[in-house]
Structures are given as C-alpha cells and as structure tokens.
C-alpha cells in the first residue's frame, strides 16, 4: 500500500527539494511508502482532499477545518517556528501612515496563501475595507507583492510576516509596515488522514525526535522548520474555531 | 462570583450604575468617559463554558480588560458588561449561539478601571462530537464609522428598554 503525501501549495519554492528529502527520510523511518504529490494551486489541492486522495499533508490553517471536521484527519505536529502572522506594508514613500488612511477602492497586492490573505483582510477592516470594495492583485510570491508596491501598482500589500522578514535589506528599506498581526495561534500542521490512523503515534514520535539528531535536524532545515512540536487535539479545534470566526461574514 | 467594582481601581470621575446580571444578581459598576483604543494587529480571545463562565483568555484579553487572568477565569463573562450596552444585543447573542450559529456584533466593554473599549466580536459555538461544549469569542479592531453608528443605535435601544 502506498500513501499520498502533499504539501499545501503555499510552501516557499526554496524548500521544494527539502520536502523530497523529508519524504525519503519519512519512508525510511516509518517503513511506509509515501508518494509526494505537489499541487500547483489550492483548487487542485481541495479537489484531492474532497476525493479522499490525501493521506498526509502539511496543511494550511485554512484547510484544517475541512481536514479535521469532515475528513477525519488528526494533527501530528506543528513547526516550532512561531505562528503564521501577517504584515500590511506600503511603499516607503506612500502617503499612508496608518491603516485607517486607506480608503475603499484601494488596490491591495496579495498572494494565494489563504490564511495570510484572510488575516491581512482582517487587518484592513478598521479602514472599512472588505473584499467587495478593494481591487486585489494576486501575486505569485511575496517578492512580487513588494514589486507591486514599488511600482505604485498597489496601495498596500499583504505579506506573511516571516516572508516579509526574509526579504532582503534593500527591499525592506523601500517598504514601510503599517501593522503586523499578533495572533499567535494560527499554525500550519502536519496532519494524517484516517488510513494512517494506526501509525499516528509512531509517526509523531519519529517527527518530534528529528530535532535531537544533527542529521535529521539538517533535513528539517531544508523545510525551513527548526523542529516539530507536539500538538493536542483541542489546540487544533481551537484554531479551527478561531479561523471560522475570521472567515465568517454575514450574508 | 462577581464582586462590585472598587472605587480604588478607578481613575478620575466616575458614574455609578447597578446592573442586574443573569446568574449573578445586582452588580455595582463604575464608569468613566475614557476610551482605550483597540490595540492594532491583535485579536482579543476568550472562551466560556455553556453557561457563559470564562474558561480561557488570551494575553490581549487580560491586557485590555485590566483584570488579572485569575480574576477572569471562573467569572461570568458579564464581568465586562457596560451599562451603555442594550440588553437586546446580548439576548440576540445567546439566542444565536445556543442555536448553534455564529453571532457577530459591536460591543462596548467595561474595564476594571472604569474605562471602556469597543470591539467587533464574533462568537462561535464550540462543537465537539456533535455537542456544544462552550463558546469562543474573537474580537478585532472595529471600523470607527461602525462604532459611531452603534453609539447612536444602542442609545436608542437602551432608552427603549426604559433604563
Ligand atoms: C463567548 C462569549 C463571550 C462574551 N463576551 C462578552 C463581552 O466581551 N462583553 C460582554 O459584556 N458580554 C459578553 N458576553 C455576554 C455575557 O455572557 C452576558 O450575556 C452579557 O454581559 C450581559 O449580561 P447578562 O446576560 O447577565 O444580562 C459573552 C458571551 C459569550 C458566550
């Protein structure tokens, strides 16, 4: 039997090779066969989830609700590198000094990362902005979001905070942060589906032990993860409830 | 249990009201005109059991309410009840979440020091294995224009409630 492993399409291309190395390690340590299948975009991923094709997934918080509540997935571990936070930034020479200076009709540069976009839109809300009254520019990467701002094509940009902090100095110097989220509970999780139910405990132990050994720690580095941390069921349920409150918009 | 507010905790001039709280009875609250701005980028989160007793608060909740975590856990959520809030708003909140639905609205909250802060709150039932085991409220920074609308609306509603 072979299982399908996938990584939420919002992973950074810098870590593409790293996920293949991780998959090789995972198969060796577990004795299970995983086929790493990467999807180009979220609609393809959602289709695969819907069709019950996925067994193991490094999941975006936005998909956690479906995975846990409809598809019977359990969280194995989360990355120990802090939560997913968002930053709203403008070009350094922008007239906008605070979120409330932005007005309906604003042009917002964003990415396809669903959790970052969601939090970003919440951060824009105090200015009266919502998906009905802004123009979104979907970019393929955070570097392109920054470029959109430099060129004056967008008024503000939504960044994953971690990605913003990894932008080069010269790029960061040409940007100005209006607000940074401090939510602390929104995480990606590595999750296992029902067909892996018998292996959950073993997989979790092996994953958590990765940080203790120099060789496996190196594999983690290739994913941009410092170590895997244990999670309990209620923590994930709590995050899902929180995401549901943020996604809620009355009809 | 919920004790009366203490003048020693309050800074500046205050007015005194007595609220009649569900499951608590009368509570004397002290109210000033000072508004504390919502902190940028934060979510203020709390959870209650099915009776509205606080079971969890995050750091932003503690900071904004002015109470310690120990004072909050185990207290009824009406510890933040401001007299300017209409009863009908909370009746609607409870009716909605007990029916298993999400409630969203603007709330003026009362701090331990008598000051207040406005939030946009979303309350969701925590459904575990098909049962509601509690509720979570997630607050975010409201749009000022919406707050102004609510100030006028809630004043009319409070007047209609004959208070
Ligand atoms: C999860 C949750 C969060 C709540 N948060 C608040 C709050 O922040 N402020 C508030 O005044 N009431 C809040 N309430 C409503 C209170 O339980 C209560 O109904 C309200 O303060 C009015 O008091 P009363 O019901 O005793 O009249 C919350 C209720 C729930 C279930």
CSV table of C-alpha atoms and ligand atoms in Angstrom, one decimal:
chain,number,residue,atom,x,y,z
A,1,UNK,CA,0.0,0.0,0.0
A,2,UNK,CA,1.2,3.4,-0.9
A,3,UNK,CA,0.1,6.7,0.7
A,4,UNK,CA,-0.2,10.1,-0.8
A,5,UNK,CA,1.7,12.9,0.9
A,6,UNK,CA,1.2,16.5,-0.1
A,7,UNK,CA,2.4,20.0,1.0
A,8,UNK,CA,0.0,22.9,0.9
A,9,UNK,CA,0.8,24.9,-2.3
A,10,UNK,CA,1.8,28.0,-0.2
A,11,UNK,CA,5.2,26.4,0.6
A,12,UNK,CA,8.2,28.5,-0.4
A,13,UNK,CA,9.9,27.2,-3.6
A,14,UNK,CA,13.2,27.4,-1.7
A,15,UNK,CA,12.1,24.3,0.2
A,16,UNK,CA,10.9,22.2,-2.8
A,17,UNK,CA,13.9,19.9,-2.7
A,18,UNK,CA,13.7,19.8,1.1
A,19,UNK,CA,10.3,18.2,1.0
A,20,UNK,CA,11.5,15.4,-1.2
A,21,UNK,CA,14.4,14.7,1.1
A,22,UNK,CA,12.0,14.8,4.1
A,23,UNK,CA,9.7,12.3,2.2
A,24,UNK,CA,12.6,9.9,1.7
A,25,UNK,CA,13.5,10.1,5.4
A,26,UNK,CA,9.9,9.6,6.4
A,27,UNK,CA,9.6,6.4,4.3
A,28,UNK,CA,12.9,5.0,5.7
A,29,UNK,CA,12.0,5.7,9.3
A,30,UNK,CA,8.3,4.5,9.1
A,31,UNK,CA,8.7,1.7,6.7
A,32,UNK,CA,5.6,3.1,4.9
A,33,UNK,CA,5.5,4.1,1.2
A,34,UNK,CA,4.7,7.7,0.6
A,35,UNK,CA,4.2,9.3,-2.8
A,36,UNK,CA,4.9,13.0,-2.6
A,37,UNK,CA,2.5,14.7,-4.8
A,38,UNK,CA,2.7,18.5,-5.0
A,39,UNK,CA,-0.3,20.5,-6.3
A,40,UNK,CA,0.2,23.7,-8.3
A,41,UNK,CA,-2.6,25.6,-6.6
A,42,UNK,CA,-5.3,25.4,-3.9
A,43,UNK,CA,-8.2,24.4,-6.1
A,44,UNK,CA,-6.3,21.3,-7.1
A,45,UNK,CA,-5.5,20.5,-3.5
A,46,UNK,CA,-9.1,21.0,-2.4
A,47,UNK,CA,-10.2,18.6,-5.2
A,48,UNK,CA,-7.7,16.0,-4.0
A,49,UNK,CA,-8.9,16.4,-0.4
A,50,UNK,CA,-12.5,16.1,-1.5
A,51,UNK,CA,-11.8,12.9,-3.4
A,52,UNK,CA,-10.1,11.4,-0.3
A,53,UNK,CA,-6.8,11.1,-2.2
A,54,UNK,CA,-4.6,12.6,0.5
A,55,UNK,CA,-3.2,10.7,3.5
A,56,UNK,CA,-0.6,13.0,4.9
A,57,UNK,CA,-0.5,16.8,4.4
A,58,UNK,CA,1.4,19.8,5.6
A,59,UNK,CA,-1.7,21.8,5.8
A,60,UNK,CA,-2.6,25.5,5.7
A,61,UNK,CA,-4.7,26.6,8.7
A,62,UNK,CA,-7.4,27.5,6.2
A,63,UNK,CA,-7.8,23.8,5.2
A,64,UNK,CA,-7.6,22.5,8.7
A,65,UNK,CA,-11.4,22.7,9.3
A,66,UNK,CA,-12.2,20.5,6.3
A,67,UNK,CA,-9.5,18.1,7.0
A,68,UNK,CA,-10.3,17.6,10.7
A,69,UNK,CA,-14.0,18.0,10.8
A,70,UNK,CA,-15.1,16.5,7.5
A,71,UNK,CA,-12.2,14.2,6.6
A,72,UNK,CA,-11.2,12.7,10.0
A,73,UNK,CA,-7.6,14.0,9.9
A,74,UNK,CA,-5.5,14.4,13.1
A,75,UNK,CA,-2.7,16.8,13.6
A,76,UNK,CA,0.7,15.1,14.2
A,77,UNK,CA,2.9,18.1,14.8
A,78,UNK,CA,3.4,21.8,14.1
A,79,UNK,CA,6.5,23.7,13.2
A,80,UNK,CA,8.2,25.2,16.3
A,81,UNK,CA,8.9,28.5,14.5
A,82,UNK,CA,6.1,30.7,15.7
A,83,UNK,CA,2.7,31.2,14.3
A,84,UNK,CA,1.6,32.4,10.9
A,85,UNK,CA,1.3,36.2,11.2
A,86,UNK,CA,0.5,38.8,8.5
A,87,UNK,CA,2.0,42.2,7.8
A,88,UNK,CA,0.4,45.1,5.9
A,89,UNK,CA,3.1,47.2,4.2
A,90,UNK,CA,3.2,50.1,1.9
A,91,UNK,CA,5.9,51.7,-0.3
A,92,UNK,CA,8.3,53.7,1.9
A,93,UNK,CA,7.2,56.9,0.2
A,94,UNK,CA,3.5,56.2,0.4
A,95,UNK,CA,1.3,58.9,1.9
A,96,UNK,CA,-0.5,56.3,4.1
A,97,UNK,CA,0.7,56.4,7.7
A,98,UNK,CA,-1.8,54.1,9.3
A,99,UNK,CA,-4.4,51.5,8.2
A,100,UNK,CA,-7.2,54.0,8.7
A,101,UNK,CA,-5.7,56.2,6.0
A,102,UNK,CA,-6.6,53.6,3.3
A,103,UNK,CA,-9.9,54.1,1.6
A,104,UNK,CA,-12.5,51.9,-0.1
A,105,UNK,CA,-11.3,51.4,-3.7
A,106,UNK,CA,-7.7,50.7,-2.5
A,107,UNK,CA,-5.6,48.4,-4.6
A,108,UNK,CA,-4.3,45.6,-2.5
A,109,UNK,CA,-1.4,43.2,-3.5
A,110,UNK,CA,-1.8,39.8,-2.0
A,111,UNK,CA,-0.9,36.1,-2.7
A,112,UNK,CA,-2.9,32.9,-2.9
A,113,UNK,CA,-1.9,31.9,0.7
A,114,UNK,CA,-5.4,31.6,2.1
A,115,UNK,CA,-4.6,32.1,5.8
A,116,UNK,CA,-2.3,35.1,5.3
A,117,UNK,CA,-4.8,36.7,3.0
A,118,UNK,CA,-7.6,36.2,5.5
A,119,UNK,CA,-5.6,37.7,8.4
A,120,UNK,CA,-4.5,40.5,6.1
A,121,UNK,CA,-8.1,41.4,5.2
A,122,UNK,CA,-8.9,41.5,8.9
A,123,UNK,CA,-6.1,43.9,9.4
A,124,UNK,CA,-7.5,46.2,6.7
A,125,UNK,CA,-11.0,46.1,8.1
A,126,UNK,CA,-10.6,49.1,10.5
A,127,UNK,CA,-10.3,51.2,7.3
A,128,UNK,CA,-13.7,50.0,6.2
A,129,UNK,CA,-12.0,47.8,3.5
A,130,UNK,CA,-13.5,44.4,2.6
A,131,UNK,CA,-13.4,42.1,-0.4
A,132,UNK,CA,-16.3,44.0,-2.1
A,133,UNK,CA,-14.6,47.4,-2.1
A,134,UNK,CA,-10.9,46.7,-2.8
A,135,UNK,CA,-9.2,45.6,-6.0
A,136,UNK,CA,-6.9,42.6,-5.4
A,137,UNK,CA,-3.7,42.0,-7.3
A,138,UNK,CA,-2.9,38.3,-6.8
A,139,UNK,CA,0.9,37.8,-6.9
A,140,UNK,CA,2.8,34.5,-7.1
A,141,UNK,CA,5.3,35.4,-4.4
A,142,UNK,CA,5.9,38.0,-1.6
A,143,UNK,CA,8.8,39.5,-3.6
A,144,UNK,CA,6.3,40.2,-6.4
A,145,UNK,CA,3.9,41.8,-3.8
A,146,UNK,CA,6.8,44.1,-2.8
A,147,UNK,CA,7.4,44.9,-6.5
A,148,UNK,CA,3.8,45.8,-7.0
A,149,UNK,CA,4.2,48.4,-4.2
A,150,UNK,CA,7.4,49.8,-5.6
A,151,UNK,CA,5.8,50.3,-9.0
A,152,UNK,CA,2.9,52.1,-7.5
A,153,UNK,CA,0.5,49.4,-8.9
A,154,UNK,CA,-0.9,48.7,-5.4
A,155,UNK,CA,-1.6,50.9,-2.4
A,156,UNK,CA,-0.8,48.3,0.2
A,157,UNK,CA,0.4,44.7,0.3
A,158,UNK,CA,-0.4,41.7,2.5
A,159,UNK,CA,2.7,39.6,3.5
A,160,UNK,CA,3.3,36.6,5.5
A,161,UNK,CA,5.3,38.2,8.4
A,162,UNK,CA,8.0,35.5,8.2
A,163,UNK,CA,8.4,36.1,4.4
A,164,UNK,CA,8.5,39.8,4.9
A,165,UNK,CA,11.3,39.5,7.4
A,166,UNK,CA,13.2,37.3,5.0
A,167,UNK,CA,13.1,40.0,2.2
A,168,UNK,CA,16.5,41.5,1.5
A,169,UNK,CA,17.5,44.6,3.4
A,170,UNK,CA,17.3,46.9,0.3
A,171,UNK,CA,13.8,45.6,-0.5
A,172,UNK,CA,12.6,46.1,3.1
A,173,UNK,CA,14.1,49.6,3.2
A,174,UNK,CA,11.8,50.5,0.4
A,175,UNK,CA,8.8,49.4,2.3
A,176,UNK,CA,7.0,50.6,5.5
A,177,UNK,CA,5.0,48.4,7.8
A,178,UNK,CA,1.6,49.8,8.8
A,179,UNK,CA,0.6,46.9,11.0
A,180,UNK,CA,1.7,43.4,12.0
A,181,UNK,CA,-0.7,40.8,13.4
A,182,UNK,CA,0.0,39.3,16.8
A,183,UNK,CA,-2.4,36.4,16.9
A,184,UNK,CA,-0.1,33.6,18.0
A,185,UNK,CA,-2.4,30.6,17.4
A,186,UNK,CA,-2.6,30.2,13.6
A,187,UNK,CA,-0.2,27.4,12.5
A,188,UNK,CA,0.4,25.1,9.7
A,189,UNK,CA,0.1,21.5,10.9
A,190,UNK,CA,1.3,18.2,9.6
A,191,UNK,CA,-1.8,16.1,9.5
A,192,UNK,CA,-2.5,12.4,8.9
A,193,UNK,CA,-5.7,11.0,7.4
A,194,UNK,CA,-7.8,8.0,8.5
A,195,UNK,CA,-5.9,5.4,6.5
A,196,UNK,CA,-2.8,6.3,8.7
A,197,UNK,CA,-4.7,6.0,11.9
A,198,UNK,CA,-2.7,3.0,13.2
A,199,UNK,CA,0.6,4.9,12.6
A,200,UNK,CA,-0.2,8.2,14.2
A,201,UNK,CA,1.7,7.6,17.4
A,202,UNK,CA,4.8,6.2,15.7
A,203,UNK,CA,4.9,9.0,13.2
A,204,UNK,CA,4.5,11.6,15.8
A,205,UNK,CA,7.3,10.2,18.0
A,206,UNK,CA,9.7,10.0,15.0
A,207,UNK,CA,8.9,13.5,13.9
A,208,UNK,CA,9.4,15.0,17.3
A,209,UNK,CA,12.7,13.2,17.7
A,210,UNK,CA,14.0,14.8,14.5
A,211,UNK,CA,15.3,17.8,16.3
A,212,UNK,CA,17.5,15.7,18.6
A,213,UNK,CA,19.8,14.4,15.9
A,214,UNK,CA,22.2,16.5,13.8
A,215,UNK,CA,21.4,14.6,10.6
A,216,UNK,CA,17.6,14.8,10.8
A,217,UNK,CA,17.9,18.4,12.1
A,218,UNK,CA,19.5,19.2,8.8
A,219,UNK,CA,16.6,17.7,6.9
A,220,UNK,CA,14.3,20.0,8.9
A,221,UNK,CA,16.4,23.0,7.9
A,222,UNK,CA,15.7,22.1,4.3
A,223,UNK,CA,12.0,22.7,5.1
A,224,UNK,CA,12.6,26.0,6.9
A,225,UNK,CA,11.4,24.3,10.1
A,226,UNK,CA,13.5,24.4,13.3
A,227,UNK,CA,11.8,21.4,15.0
A,228,UNK,CA,8.4,19.7,15.2
A,229,UNK,CA,6.3,20.3,18.2
A,230,UNK,CA,3.6,18.0,19.7
A,231,UNK,CA,0.0,19.2,19.5
A,232,UNK,CA,-3.1,18.1,21.2
A,233,UNK,CA,-6.5,17.7,19.6
A,234,UNK,CA,-8.1,20.6,21.4
A,235,UNK,CA,-5.5,23.1,20.3
A,236,UNK,CA,-6.3,22.4,16.7
A,237,UNK,CA,-10.0,22.5,17.3
A,238,UNK,CA,-9.5,25.9,19.0
A,239,UNK,CA,-7.6,27.2,15.9
A,240,UNK,CA,-10.3,25.9,13.6
A,241,UNK,CA,-13.0,27.8,15.7
A,242,UNK,CA,-10.9,30.9,15.5
A,243,UNK,CA,-10.4,30.6,11.8
A,244,UNK,CA,-14.2,30.1,11.4
A,245,UNK,CA,-14.8,33.4,13.3
A,246,UNK,CA,-12.4,35.2,11.0
A,247,UNK,CA,-13.9,33.7,7.8
A,248,UNK,CA,-17.4,34.5,8.9
A,249,UNK,CA,-19.2,37.2,7.0
A,250,UNK,CA,-22.9,37.6,7.4
A,251,UNK,CA,-24.9,37.1,4.2
B,1,UNK,CA,-18.7,35.1,41.7
B,2,UNK,CA,-18.6,38.7,40.7
B,3,UNK,CA,-18.0,41.5,43.2
B,4,UNK,CA,-18.9,45.1,42.9
B,5,UNK,CA,-16.3,47.4,41.2
B,6,UNK,CA,-14.0,49.1,43.6
B,7,UNK,CA,-13.5,52.9,43.5
B,8,UNK,CA,-9.9,52.4,44.4
B,9,UNK,CA,-9.4,50.7,40.9
B,10,UNK,CA,-11.0,53.6,39.0
B,11,UNK,CA,-9.1,56.7,37.9
B,12,UNK,CA,-10.9,60.0,37.5
B,13,UNK,CA,-14.5,60.9,37.9
B,14,UNK,CA,-17.0,58.1,37.5
B,15,UNK,CA,-20.7,57.4,37.5
B,16,UNK,CA,-22.3,54.6,39.3
B,17,UNK,CA,-24.8,52.1,37.9
B,18,UNK,CA,-26.3,48.9,39.2
B,19,UNK,CA,-26.6,46.1,36.6
B,20,UNK,CA,-28.9,43.2,37.1
B,21,UNK,CA,-26.8,40.3,35.7
B,22,UNK,CA,-28.0,36.8,34.8
B,23,UNK,CA,-26.9,34.3,37.4
B,24,UNK,CA,-25.2,37.0,39.4
B,25,UNK,CA,-27.8,39.4,40.5
B,26,UNK,CA,-27.1,43.1,41.1
B,27,UNK,CA,-23.6,44.4,40.5
B,28,UNK,CA,-22.4,47.9,41.1
B,29,UNK,CA,-20.3,49.2,38.2
B,30,UNK,CA,-18.2,52.4,38.0
B,31,UNK,CA,-18.0,54.1,34.6
B,32,UNK,CA,-15.7,56.8,33.3
B,33,UNK,CA,-15.7,58.6,29.9
B,34,UNK,CA,-12.2,57.3,29.0
B,35,UNK,CA,-12.0,55.2,25.9
B,36,UNK,CA,-9.0,52.9,25.5
B,37,UNK,CA,-8.1,52.4,21.8
B,38,UNK,CA,-8.2,48.8,20.4
B,39,UNK,CA,-4.6,47.6,20.0
B,40,UNK,CA,-3.5,47.2,16.4
B,41,UNK,CA,-2.9,43.8,14.9
B,42,UNK,CA,-4.3,41.9,17.9
B,43,UNK,CA,-7.2,39.6,18.4
B,44,UNK,CA,-8.8,39.5,21.9
B,45,UNK,CA,-10.0,36.0,22.5
B,46,UNK,CA,-11.9,34.3,25.3
B,47,UNK,CA,-13.8,31.1,25.7
B,48,UNK,CA,-16.7,30.2,28.1
B,49,UNK,CA,-18.5,27.1,29.2
B,50,UNK,CA,-22.1,26.7,28.1
B,51,UNK,CA,-23.2,29.0,30.9
B,52,UNK,CA,-21.0,31.9,29.9
B,53,UNK,CA,-18.4,31.3,32.6
B,54,UNK,CA,-14.9,32.3,31.4
B,55,UNK,CA,-12.6,29.3,30.9
B,56,UNK,CA,-9.8,30.8,28.8
B,57,UNK,CA,-8.5,34.2,27.9
B,58,UNK,CA,-5.5,35.3,25.8
B,59,UNK,CA,-2.9,37.8,26.7
B,60,UNK,CA,-4.6,40.6,24.8
B,61,UNK,CA,-7.8,40.0,26.7
B,62,UNK,CA,-6.1,40.3,30.0
B,63,UNK,CA,-4.3,43.5,29.0
B,64,UNK,CA,-7.4,45.2,27.6
B,65,UNK,CA,-9.8,44.2,30.4
B,66,UNK,CA,-7.5,45.4,33.2
B,67,UNK,CA,-8.2,42.3,35.2
B,68,UNK,CA,-5.7,39.5,36.1
B,69,UNK,CA,-6.2,36.1,34.5
B,70,UNK,CA,-7.0,34.7,37.9
B,71,UNK,CA,-9.8,37.2,38.3
B,72,UNK,CA,-11.2,36.4,34.9
B,73,UNK,CA,-11.2,32.6,34.9
B,74,UNK,CA,-14.3,31.3,36.6
B,75,UNK,CA,-16.1,34.7,36.4
B,76,UNK,CA,-19.2,35.2,34.3
B,77,UNK,CA,-18.5,37.0,31.0
B,78,UNK,CA,-20.8,39.8,32.1
B,79,UNK,CA,-17.8,41.0,34.2
B,80,UNK,CA,-17.2,43.2,31.1
B,81,UNK,CA,-20.8,44.3,30.8
B,82,UNK,CA,-21.1,48.1,30.2
B,83,UNK,CA,-24.3,49.8,31.1
B,84,UNK,CA,-24.5,51.5,27.7
B,85,UNK,CA,-25.0,48.1,26.0
B,86,UNK,CA,-28.6,47.2,25.3
B,87,UNK,CA,-29.9,44.0,26.9
B,88,UNK,CA,-31.3,43.0,23.5
B,89,UNK,CA,-27.8,42.7,22.0
B,90,UNK,CA,-26.8,40.0,24.4
B,91,UNK,CA,-30.2,38.3,24.2
B,92,UNK,CA,-29.6,38.1,20.5
B,93,UNK,CA,-26.1,36.8,21.1
B,94,UNK,CA,-27.2,34.0,23.4
B,95,UNK,CA,-30.2,33.0,21.2
B,96,UNK,CA,-27.9,32.8,18.2
B,97,UNK,CA,-25.1,30.8,19.6
B,98,UNK,CA,-27.4,28.4,21.6
B,99,UNK,CA,-29.0,27.6,18.2
B,100,UNK,CA,-25.5,26.6,17.0
B,101,UNK,CA,-25.0,29.7,14.8
B,102,UNK,CA,-22.3,32.4,14.7
B,103,UNK,CA,-23.1,35.8,16.2
B,104,UNK,CA,-21.3,39.0,15.1
B,105,UNK,CA,-21.7,42.4,16.5
B,106,UNK,CA,-20.1,45.5,18.0
B,107,UNK,CA,-19.7,45.6,21.8
B,108,UNK,CA,-18.7,48.3,24.2
B,109,UNK,CA,-16.8,46.7,27.1
B,110,UNK,CA,-16.2,47.9,30.6
B,111,UNK,CA,-12.7,47.7,32.0
B,112,UNK,CA,-11.7,47.1,35.6
B,113,UNK,CA,-10.6,50.8,35.8
B,114,UNK,CA,-14.0,52.1,34.6
B,115,UNK,CA,-12.7,53.0,31.1
B,116,UNK,CA,-14.2,51.3,28.0
B,117,UNK,CA,-13.2,49.8,24.7
B,118,UNK,CA,-15.1,49.0,21.5
B,119,UNK,CA,-14.7,45.7,19.7
B,120,UNK,CA,-16.1,43.8,16.7
B,121,UNK,CA,-16.9,40.5,18.2
B,122,UNK,CA,-17.6,37.1,16.6
B,123,UNK,CA,-18.9,34.4,18.9
B,124,UNK,CA,-18.9,30.8,17.8
B,125,UNK,CA,-20.2,27.6,19.5
B,126,UNK,CA,-17.5,25.0,20.1
B,127,UNK,CA,-19.0,21.9,18.7
B,128,UNK,CA,-17.2,18.7,19.8
B,129,UNK,CA,-18.5,15.3,18.7
B,130,UNK,CA,-21.8,16.9,17.8
B,131,UNK,CA,-22.3,18.7,21.1
B,132,UNK,CA,-21.9,22.3,22.0
B,133,UNK,CA,-19.3,22.3,24.8
B,134,UNK,CA,-18.7,26.0,25.1
B,135,UNK,CA,-18.3,29.2,23.2
B,136,UNK,CA,-15.4,31.2,21.8
B,137,UNK,CA,-15.4,35.0,21.2
B,138,UNK,CA,-12.8,36.5,18.9
B,139,UNK,CA,-12.7,40.3,18.8
B,140,UNK,CA,-10.9,42.6,16.4
B,141,UNK,CA,-10.5,46.2,15.8
B,142,UNK,CA,-13.7,47.8,14.6
B,143,UNK,CA,-14.2,50.4,11.9
B,144,UNK,CA,-14.8,53.7,13.6
B,145,UNK,CA,-17.8,54.6,11.4
B,146,UNK,CA,-19.5,51.4,12.6
B,147,UNK,CA,-18.8,52.3,16.2
B,148,UNK,CA,-20.4,55.7,15.7
B,149,UNK,CA,-23.5,54.0,14.2
B,150,UNK,CA,-23.7,51.7,17.2
B,151,UNK,CA,-23.3,54.5,19.7
B,152,UNK,CA,-26.5,56.1,18.3
B,153,UNK,CA,-28.3,52.8,17.8
B,154,UNK,CA,-27.5,51.4,21.3
B,155,UNK,CA,-28.5,54.7,23.0
B,156,UNK,CA,-31.9,54.4,21.3
B,157,UNK,CA,-32.2,50.8,22.3
B,158,UNK,CA,-31.3,51.5,25.9
B,159,UNK,CA,-33.8,54.3,26.1
B,160,UNK,CA,-36.5,51.9,24.7
B,161,UNK,CA,-35.5,49.4,27.4
B,162,UNK,CA,-36.6,52.1,29.9
B,163,UNK,CA,-33.2,52.4,31.5
C,1,LIG,C1,-18.1,33.6,24.4
C,1,LIG,C2,-18.8,34.7,25.0
C,1,LIG,C3,-18.2,36.0,25.1
C,1,LIG,C4,-18.9,37.1,25.6
C,1,LIG,N1,-18.2,38.3,25.7
C,1,LIG,C5,-18.8,39.3,26.2
C,1,LIG,C6,-18.1,40.5,26.4
C,1,LIG,O1,-16.9,40.7,25.9
C,1,LIG,N2,-18.7,41.6,27.0
C,1,LIG,C7,-20.0,41.5,27.5
C,1,LIG,O2,-20.5,42.4,28.0
C,1,LIG,N3,-20.7,40.3,27.3
C,1,LIG,C8,-20.1,39.2,26.7
C,1,LIG,N4,-20.8,38.1,26.6
C,1,LIG,C9,-22.2,38.0,27.1
C,1,LIG,C10,-22.3,37.8,28.5
C,1,LIG,O3,-22.4,36.4,28.8
C,1,LIG,C11,-23.6,38.4,29.1
C,1,LIG,O4,-24.7,37.9,28.4
C,1,LIG,C12,-23.7,39.9,28.9
C,1,LIG,O5,-22.6,40.5,29.5
C,1,LIG,C13,-24.9,40.5,29.6
C,1,LIG,O6,-25.1,40.1,30.9
C,1,LIG,P1,-26.4,39.4,31.4
C,1,LIG,O7,-26.6,38.3,30.4
C,1,LIG,O8,-26.1,38.9,32.7
C,1,LIG,O9,-27.5,40.4,31.3
C,1,LIG,C14,-20.2,36.9,26.1
C,1,LIG,C15,-20.8,35.7,26.0
C,1,LIG,C16,-20.2,34.6,25.4
C,1,LIG,C17,-20.9,33.3,25.3
